[in-house]
Amino acid sequence: MTGSGTVAAGLACVLGAGAALGVAGCGGQERQDADEPEGTWRLDVVDATFPARQSIADAARLELTVRNASDRAAPDVAVTIATRVRGDGGGRRPGSGSKAGRDGAAPGDGEGDTMAAEQAFSMDIADPTAADRSRPIWVVDQGPSGGDTAYNNTWALGRLGPGETRRFVWRLTAVRAGRYRVGYTVSPGLTGKARVRDGTGRGAFRVTIDDTPPDATVDAAGNVVRGPGVAGSD
């Protein structure tokens, strides 16, 4: 991904997705968090959709609408995606509705779930000898427009005024069958000085990807028409 905002200046200093976002710049560069205000914001996810059942090679859209419920502008509203392979125990089955649950549950808190991969919409394989342990679960055909950052699991869409909303949309294609939990966490900034209020701005989808490609036909206009999926989340 390409850098944007205050993160771009510190791209050379980022040592993986787990590096601290507020790290000082290299070579005398200005700190990434120099212009980000400190404090907490309430950011509510007022709408969240992602199909609960998908198939290999199936295209899907993940959409989140974020509202700034605070009385001051959030400097750079961002969403971080954390994907985990779901375990067999402790989890609720996927619901049949199209809305994401907003019960404040931490992304990936199901019993037996794997640790979240460092890269969004991916999983990490167990082979310690692999040069790159990341394997895609979904291919990101298009992320939120203008939202790329220096981090491979985070997108940011700029300043969000009080009471305003911003919509994040990912267009994805499933490439690995399995049962997954896709967690999302909203933040008012990229460096950690601006923080989201506890209990807001987070949730997760439970998704099952079948290993059979969806049925598809070609209509009279020559367009490929795929069979309908079942939308839902926890």
Short mmCIF file of C-alpha atoms in Angstrom, two decimals:
data_model
loop_
_atom_site.label_atom_id
_atom_site.label_comp_id
_atom_site.label_asym_id
_atom_site.label_seq_id
_atom_site.Cartn_x
_atom_site.Cartn_y
_atom_site.Cartn_z
CA MET A 1 0.00 0.00 0.00
CA THR A 2 1.10 3.57 -0.50
CA GLY A 3 1.50 5.95 2.42
CA SER A 4 -0.93 8.76 3.18
CA GLY A 5 -1.28 11.57 5.71
CA THR A 6 1.19 11.73 8.55
CA VAL A 7 2.11 8.08 8.13
CA ALA A 8 3.83 8.62 4.77
CA ALA A 9 6.77 10.50 6.27
CA GLY A 10 7.54 7.61 8.60
CA LEU A 11 7.09 4.75 6.14
CA ALA A 12 10.79 3.87 6.18
CA CYS A 13 10.64 3.49 9.96
CA VAL A 14 7.71 1.10 10.13
CA LEU A 15 9.01 -2.38 10.98
CA GLY A 16 5.90 -4.45 10.28
CA ALA A 17 2.27 -4.00 11.23
CA GLY A 18 3.01 -4.51 14.92
CA ALA A 19 5.32 -1.46 15.14
CA ALA A 20 4.18 1.39 17.34
CA LEU A 21 2.33 3.97 15.30
CA GLY A 22 3.74 6.85 17.29
CA VAL A 23 7.41 5.99 16.69
CA ALA A 24 9.80 8.89 16.09
CA GLY A 25 10.86 9.54 12.51
CA CYS A 26 14.20 8.30 11.17
CA GLY A 27 17.04 10.55 10.16
CA GLY A 28 15.73 13.55 12.09
CA GLN A 29 12.30 13.49 10.44
CA GLU A 30 9.35 14.99 12.27
CA ARG A 31 7.39 12.58 14.49
CA GLN A 32 4.39 11.02 12.81
CA ASP A 33 2.13 12.15 15.66
CA ALA A 34 3.34 15.77 15.68
CA ASP A 35 0.04 17.20 14.45
CA GLU A 36 -2.43 14.68 15.85
CA PRO A 37 -4.42 15.94 18.87
CA GLU A 38 -4.61 13.85 22.01
CA GLY A 39 -7.85 12.66 23.54
CA THR A 40 -10.71 10.22 23.09
CA TRP A 41 -13.55 10.19 20.58
CA ARG A 42 -16.75 8.22 20.36
CA LEU A 43 -16.96 6.64 16.92
CA ASP A 44 -20.03 4.50 16.25
CA VAL A 45 -20.35 1.93 13.47
CA VAL A 46 -23.93 2.67 12.42
CA ASP A 47 -24.07 0.19 9.56
CA ALA A 48 -21.95 -2.88 8.76
CA THR A 49 -22.54 -5.57 6.14
CA PHE A 50 -20.60 -8.55 4.78
CA PRO A 51 -22.05 -11.85 3.43
CA ALA A 52 -21.90 -14.60 6.05
CA ARG A 53 -21.72 -17.39 3.44
CA GLN A 54 -19.47 -17.07 0.44
CA SER A 55 -17.85 -19.34 -2.15
CA ILE A 56 -14.43 -19.58 -3.73
CA ALA A 57 -14.10 -16.99 -6.54
CA ASP A 58 -17.21 -15.22 -5.21
CA ALA A 59 -17.09 -11.41 -5.22
CA ALA A 60 -18.31 -9.69 -2.04
CA ARG A 61 -18.49 -6.21 -0.53
CA LEU A 62 -17.64 -5.34 3.05
CA GLU A 63 -19.18 -2.00 4.02
CA LEU A 64 -18.82 -0.01 7.24
CA THR A 65 -20.43 3.35 7.95
CA VAL A 66 -18.75 5.25 10.78
CA ARG A 67 -20.34 8.18 12.65
CA ASN A 68 -18.45 10.66 14.81
CA ALA A 69 -20.64 10.89 17.93
CA SER A 70 -18.24 13.29 19.68
CA ASP A 71 -18.45 17.09 19.79
CA ARG A 72 -15.16 17.68 17.95
CA ALA A 73 -13.67 16.52 14.66
CA ALA A 74 -11.73 13.26 14.49
CA PRO A 75 -8.37 14.04 12.80
CA ASP A 76 -8.15 11.01 10.48
CA VAL A 77 -10.82 8.34 10.86
CA ALA A 78 -9.36 4.90 10.19
CA VAL A 79 -10.41 1.23 10.19
CA THR A 80 -8.12 -1.69 11.01
CA ILE A 81 -9.09 -5.19 9.84
CA ALA A 82 -8.05 -8.29 11.84
CA THR A 83 -8.80 -11.70 10.32
CA ARG A 84 -8.68 -14.97 12.27
CA VAL A 85 -9.34 -18.60 11.44
CA ARG A 86 -12.29 -19.65 13.57
CA GLY A 87 -12.01 -22.47 16.10
CA ASP A 88 -14.64 -25.10 16.81
CA GLY A 89 -15.61 -24.04 20.31
CA GLY A 90 -17.10 -21.05 22.05
CA GLY A 91 -18.53 -19.33 19.02
CA ARG A 92 -22.01 -18.35 18.00
CA ARG A 93 -23.20 -19.54 14.63
CA PRO A 94 -23.53 -16.94 11.84
CA GLY A 95 -26.79 -15.04 11.90
CA SER A 96 -29.13 -14.70 8.97
CA GLY A 97 -29.41 -10.91 8.96
CA SER A 98 -27.31 -8.44 6.98
CA LYS A 99 -26.18 -6.24 9.89
CA ALA A 100 -23.03 -6.70 11.93
CA GLY A 101 -23.38 -7.31 15.65
CA ARG A 102 -22.33 -4.28 17.69
CA ASP A 103 -22.11 -5.83 21.15
CA GLY A 104 -18.60 -4.59 21.87
CA ALA A 105 -17.07 -8.05 21.60
CA ALA A 106 -13.38 -8.02 20.82
CA PRO A 107 -12.59 -9.15 17.27
CA GLY A 108 -11.52 -12.79 17.34
CA ASP A 109 -12.60 -13.62 20.89
CA GLY A 110 -14.03 -17.05 20.02
CA GLU A 111 -12.56 -20.07 21.79
CA GLY A 112 -9.99 -21.78 19.59
CA ASP A 113 -9.64 -18.88 17.13
CA THR A 114 -6.13 -18.32 15.78
CA MET A 115 -4.17 -15.14 16.36
CA ALA A 116 -5.04 -12.38 13.92
CA ALA A 117 -2.87 -12.19 10.82
CA GLU A 118 -0.74 -9.08 10.39
CA GLN A 119 -2.16 -8.48 6.91
CA ALA A 120 -5.84 -7.72 6.43
CA PHE A 121 -8.06 -10.43 4.90
CA SER A 122 -5.24 -12.99 5.24
CA MET A 123 -4.02 -15.81 7.47
CA ASP A 124 -0.54 -16.72 8.69
CA ILE A 125 0.67 -20.28 8.02
CA ALA A 126 2.50 -22.21 10.74
CA ASP A 127 5.68 -22.87 8.74
CA PRO A 128 8.46 -20.87 10.48
CA THR A 129 10.81 -21.41 7.53
CA ALA A 130 8.58 -19.60 5.05
CA ALA A 131 9.95 -16.25 3.93
CA ASP A 132 6.39 -14.90 3.79
CA ARG A 133 3.92 -16.63 6.13
CA SER A 134 0.93 -14.58 4.95
CA ARG A 135 -1.65 -16.27 2.72
CA PRO A 136 -4.69 -14.42 1.35
CA ILE A 137 -8.21 -15.45 2.30
CA TRP A 138 -9.71 -12.67 0.23
CA VAL A 139 -8.06 -10.73 -2.56
CA VAL A 140 -8.69 -7.02 -2.16
CA ASP A 141 -9.92 -5.97 -5.59
CA GLN A 142 -10.51 -2.41 -4.36
CA GLY A 143 -10.17 -0.85 -0.93
CA PRO A 144 -11.80 2.34 0.37
CA SER A 145 -11.08 5.01 -2.25
CA GLY A 146 -8.19 7.24 -1.19
CA GLY A 147 -7.76 5.31 2.05
CA ASP A 148 -4.43 3.48 1.63
CA THR A 149 -1.91 3.93 4.45
CA ALA A 150 1.58 2.62 5.21
CA TYR A 151 -0.01 -0.24 7.16
CA ASN A 152 -1.22 -3.39 5.44
CA ASN A 153 -4.28 -3.80 7.65
CA THR A 154 -5.48 -0.17 8.01
CA TRP A 155 -7.32 2.34 5.80
CA ALA A 156 -7.93 6.01 6.67
CA LEU A 157 -10.36 8.51 5.11
CA GLY A 158 -9.38 11.81 6.67
CA ARG A 159 -11.04 14.31 8.98
CA LEU A 160 -14.53 13.49 10.26
CA GLY A 161 -16.52 16.34 11.77
CA PRO A 162 -18.94 16.05 14.70
CA GLY A 163 -22.09 14.20 13.66
CA GLU A 164 -20.68 13.34 10.22
CA THR A 165 -20.50 9.85 8.74
CA ARG A 166 -17.97 8.19 6.47
CA ARG A 167 -18.41 4.96 4.50
CA PHE A 168 -15.62 2.43 4.05
CA VAL A 169 -16.11 -0.09 1.22
CA TRP A 170 -13.91 -3.06 0.32
CA ARG A 171 -14.53 -5.10 -2.85
CA LEU A 172 -13.16 -8.58 -2.24
CA THR A 173 -12.88 -11.98 -3.89
CA ALA A 174 -12.74 -15.12 -1.71
CA VAL A 175 -9.82 -17.42 -2.53
CA ARG A 176 -9.49 -19.78 0.49
CA ALA A 177 -12.24 -21.98 1.91
CA GLY A 178 -12.79 -22.08 5.66
CA ARG A 179 -14.46 -20.46 8.67
CA TYR A 180 -13.22 -17.00 9.57
CA ARG A 181 -13.81 -14.09 11.89
CA VAL A 182 -13.21 -10.67 10.35
CA GLY A 183 -12.86 -8.07 13.08
CA TYR A 184 -12.82 -4.31 12.58
CA THR A 185 -11.64 -1.53 14.87
CA VAL A 186 -12.28 2.15 14.18
CA SER A 187 -9.82 4.84 15.29
CA PRO A 188 -9.91 8.66 15.15
CA GLY A 189 -6.24 8.79 14.09
CA LEU A 190 -3.26 6.77 12.92
CA THR A 191 -0.62 7.43 15.56
CA GLY A 192 -2.29 6.45 18.83
CA LYS A 193 -2.54 9.92 20.37
CA ALA A 194 -6.17 10.17 19.27
CA ARG A 195 -8.03 7.18 20.73
CA VAL A 196 -11.50 5.73 20.45
CA ARG A 197 -13.65 5.63 23.57
CA ASP A 198 -13.88 2.17 25.17
CA GLY A 199 -16.81 0.12 23.95
CA THR A 200 -17.27 1.92 20.65
CA GLY A 201 -16.04 1.46 17.11
CA ARG A 202 -15.48 -2.27 16.97
CA GLY A 203 -17.21 -5.48 15.93
CA ALA A 204 -16.75 -8.62 13.87
CA PHE A 205 -18.27 -10.75 11.12
CA ARG A 206 -18.35 -14.55 11.14
CA VAL A 207 -17.92 -15.85 7.60
CA THR A 208 -17.87 -19.31 6.03
CA ILE A 209 -16.30 -19.70 2.57
CA ASP A 210 -17.37 -22.85 0.70
CA ASP A 211 -14.85 -24.61 -1.55
CA THR A 212 -17.31 -24.82 -4.45
CA PRO A 213 -17.41 -21.84 -6.82
CA PRO A 214 -20.84 -20.18 -7.07
CA ASP A 215 -23.20 -21.05 -9.90
CA ALA A 216 -22.90 -18.61 -12.77
CA THR A 217 -24.72 -18.02 -16.04
CA VAL A 218 -24.41 -15.51 -18.86
CA ASP A 219 -27.45 -13.29 -19.45
CA ALA A 220 -28.72 -12.00 -22.79
CA ALA A 221 -26.44 -8.96 -22.56
CA GLY A 222 -23.34 -11.10 -22.09
CA ASN A 223 -22.96 -10.35 -18.38
CA VAL A 224 -21.93 -13.05 -15.91
CA VAL A 225 -24.69 -13.53 -13.32
CA ARG A 226 -23.81 -15.44 -10.17
CA GLY A 227 -26.20 -17.20 -7.82
CA PRO A 228 -27.42 -15.24 -4.78
CA GLY A 229 -25.47 -15.53 -1.52
CA VAL A 230 -26.71 -15.45 2.07
CA ALA A 231 -25.73 -12.25 3.86
CA GLY A 232 -25.13 -12.01 7.56
CA SER A 233 -22.76 -11.54 10.50
CA ASP A 234 -22.58 -12.11 14.21
#
